[in-house]
Coordinates of C-alpha atoms in Angstrom, one line a residue:
M176 CA -6.6 26.3 20.3
R177 CA -8.2 26.3 17.0
L178 CA -5.2 26.6 13.8
K179 CA -6.8 29.6 12.7
K180 CA -6.5 31.9 16.0
I181 CA -2.2 30.8 15.5
A182 CA -1.7 30.7 11.7
G183 CA -2.9 32.6 8.8
I184 CA -4.3 30.0 6.2
Q185 CA -4.1 30.9 2.2
S186 CA -5.0 28.8 -1.1
G187 CA -2.4 28.7 -3.3
Y188 CA -2.2 30.7 -6.9
I189 CA -5.1 29.9 -8.6
S190 CA -4.6 30.8 -12.6
R191 CA -8.0 31.2 -14.8
G192 CA -6.2 29.6 -17.3
K193 CA -3.6 27.1 -18.2
I194 CA 0.4 28.1 -16.8
E195 CA 2.6 28.7 -18.9
P196 CA 6.4 28.0 -18.7
R197 CA 8.2 31.4 -18.9
D198 CA 12.3 31.6 -19.4
D199 CA 11.8 35.3 -18.4
G200 CA 9.1 34.5 -16.2
T201 CA 8.9 36.8 -13.2
H202 CA 7.3 34.3 -10.6
F203 CA 8.3 30.9 -10.0
L204 CA 5.6 28.2 -9.1
L205 CA 6.2 25.6 -6.6
Q206 CA 3.9 22.8 -7.6
A207 CA 2.6 19.0 -6.5
K208 CA 5.0 17.1 -8.2
D209 CA 8.4 19.9 -6.3
V210 CA 7.1 17.8 -3.2
D211 CA 8.2 14.2 -1.9
G212 CA 5.1 13.7 0.5
H213 CA 6.3 10.6 2.1
R214 CA 9.8 12.5 3.2
L215 CA 8.1 15.8 3.8
T216 CA 10.3 17.7 1.4
Y217 CA 10.4 20.0 -1.4
R218 CA 13.2 20.4 -4.7
T219 CA 13.3 24.0 -5.9
D220 CA 15.8 23.0 -8.6
D221 CA 12.9 22.5 -11.2
L222 CA 10.8 25.3 -11.0
I223 CA 9.0 26.3 -13.3
R224 CA 8.7 30.1 -14.5
F225 CA 5.7 31.8 -14.9
E226 CA 4.1 35.8 -15.2
P227 CA 1.2 35.5 -13.1
V228 CA -1.7 37.5 -12.6
L229 CA -1.7 38.2 -9.4
S230 CA -4.8 39.1 -7.0
G231 CA -4.6 41.2 -3.6
K232 CA -4.9 37.7 -1.9
D233 CA -1.7 36.4 -3.0
W234 CA 1.2 35.0 -1.0
I235 CA 4.4 34.6 -1.5
L236 CA 6.1 32.5 -0.3
K237 CA 8.6 32.9 2.5
W238 CA 10.9 30.7 5.3
G239 CA 8.8 28.9 7.5
D240 CA 5.6 28.8 5.4
M241 CA 3.9 24.7 5.1
L242 CA 2.4 24.1 2.7
F243 CA -0.3 21.9 3.4
M244 CA -1.9 19.2 0.5
A245 CA -5.3 19.7 0.2
R246 CA -6.0 17.4 -2.4
G247 CA -5.8 13.7 -2.7
A248 CA -6.2 11.1 -0.7
R249 CA -2.9 11.5 1.7
N250 CA -2.7 15.0 3.0
Y251 CA 0.6 16.6 4.9
S252 CA 2.6 19.5 5.4
V253 CA 5.7 20.9 4.4
L254 CA 7.9 23.0 6.2
L255 CA 10.0 25.8 3.5
D256 CA 13.4 26.8 4.5
E257 CA 14.9 28.0 1.6
I258 CA 12.7 29.3 -1.1
P259 CA 13.6 31.6 -4.0
D260 CA 12.3 35.0 -3.9
S261 CA 9.2 35.4 -5.6
A262 CA 7.5 32.1 -5.6
L263 CA 3.7 31.3 -5.4
A264 CA 2.1 27.7 -4.1
A265 CA 0.2 26.2 -7.1
A266 CA -3.7 25.9 -6.6
C267 CA -3.6 22.1 -4.9
F268 CA -1.6 23.8 -1.4
F269 CA -2.7 25.5 1.4
I270 CA -0.3 27.9 3.0
V271 CA -0.2 28.0 6.4
R272 CA 1.7 30.7 8.2
V273 CA 2.2 31.0 11.8
S274 CA 0.7 34.1 13.3
T275 CA 2.0 34.3 16.8
E276 CA 5.3 34.0 18.6
K277 CA 3.7 31.3 20.6
V278 CA 3.7 28.5 17.8
L279 CA 7.2 27.4 16.5
P280 CA 6.8 26.8 11.9
E281 CA 8.7 23.6 12.9
Y282 CA 6.0 22.8 15.8
L283 CA 3.4 23.0 13.6
F284 CA 4.9 21.4 10.9
W285 CA 5.2 18.3 13.0
Y286 CA 1.9 18.3 14.4
L287 CA 0.1 18.7 10.9
N288 CA 1.4 15.4 10.1
Q289 CA 0.1 13.6 13.0
A290 CA -2.1 10.9 12.8
P291 CA -4.8 12.5 15.2
V292 CA -4.7 15.7 11.8
K293 CA -5.6 12.3 9.5
H294 CA -8.0 11.7 11.4
Y295 CA -9.5 14.7 11.7
L296 CA -9.4 15.2 8.0
G297 CA -10.7 12.2 7.2
R298 CA -13.7 12.5 9.6
Y299 CA -14.6 16.2 8.4
S300 CA -13.3 16.4 4.8
G301 CA -15.5 16.2 1.9
R302 CA -15.1 14.9 -1.7
G303 CA -14.1 17.2 -4.8
V304 CA -15.6 15.8 -8.3
H305 CA -12.9 13.1 -9.0
M306 CA -10.4 13.2 -5.2
P307 CA -11.0 14.0 -1.7
V308 CA -10.2 17.6 -0.9
V309 CA -10.1 19.0 2.9
R310 CA -12.1 22.7 3.0
R311 CA -10.4 25.3 4.9
A312 CA -12.7 25.9 6.9
V313 CA -12.0 22.1 7.9
L314 CA -8.5 23.4 8.4
E315 CA -9.0 26.0 10.0
N316 CA -11.1 24.5 13.4
L317 CA -8.3 22.1 13.3
D318 CA -7.9 22.1 17.1
V319 CA -3.7 22.0 17.8
P320 CA -2.3 21.8 21.3
L321 CA -0.1 23.8 22.4
P322 CA 2.3 23.6 24.8
S323 CA 5.3 25.9 26.2
L324 CA 7.8 27.0 24.0
E325 CA 10.4 24.8 25.5
T326 CA 8.1 21.2 25.4
Q327 CA 8.0 22.7 21.3
H328 CA 11.4 23.1 20.7
R329 CA 12.3 19.3 22.8
I330 CA 9.7 18.3 20.6
T331 CA 10.9 20.3 17.0
E332 CA 14.3 18.7 18.2
L333 CA 13.1 15.0 18.4
N334 CA 11.6 15.0 15.0
G335 CA 14.6 16.0 12.8
L336 CA 16.7 13.5 15.2
M337 CA 14.1 10.8 14.1
R338 CA 13.8 12.6 10.4
N339 CA 17.7 12.2 9.8
E340 CA 17.8 8.6 11.6
Q341 CA 15.3 8.0 9.0
A342 CA 17.2 9.0 6.2
L343 CA 20.2 7.0 7.4
L344 CA 18.6 3.8 7.5
E345 CA 17.1 4.5 3.8
V346 CA 21.2 5.4 2.6
L347 CA 22.1 2.2 4.9
A348 CA 19.4 -0.2 3.3
E349 CA 20.7 1.0 0.0
K350 CA 23.8 0.2 0.2
R351 CA 23.3 -3.2 2.0
K352 CA 21.5 -4.2 -1.2
D353 CA 23.7 -3.1 -3.3
L354 CA 26.9 -5.4 -1.6
I355 CA 24.5 -8.5 -1.8
A356 CA 23.5 -8.0 -4.8
G357 CA 27.0 -7.6 -5.7
A358 CA 28.0 -10.5 -3.7
C359 CA 25.4 -12.8 -5.7
L360 CA 26.6 -11.7 -8.8
Q361 CA 30.7 -12.6 -8.0
A362 CA 29.0 -16.1 -6.7
A363 CA 27.5 -16.8 -10.1
R364 CA 30.4 -15.6 -12.0
D365 CA 32.6 -18.0 -9.4
S366 CA 30.5 -20.8 -9.8

């Protein structure tokens, strides 16, 4: 099923000028620097506050939204679970918001980060002035397989377990590196 049939898609906030951070700003802005494209996570502790000039088309971010990185050589999506009130996404993102109960946001998030999507985007994406850009129409026409909700639940559970395992393996590798470095330093001092 086409993505546009199961989700709304809107570009992030487009400013006509430079965005000026303000401590008393009415809105937060989630930018590319706040997103970890390798771990597919984001942080909100360093979001800038600013005073946007909103149009009727701007979407305030909410739980279950996905941010799809539309610019650059690597496209990915991040699922939002905790987000401050009155937060907007930067213009480098498309906001993908599920519009039917037949799709779990977690499932769509998983699918948008899979190899068939990367191949599709590589084939149909255009090139901006300086970098590759995914056009909205290309994303809207992405074909998304739609299994039963039960299967979607199973897929998202497995994906969650795999992501937890990867995080643990990274911690384990770091501890192992520290242990080996410590043993080598001790051997150097003892000899």
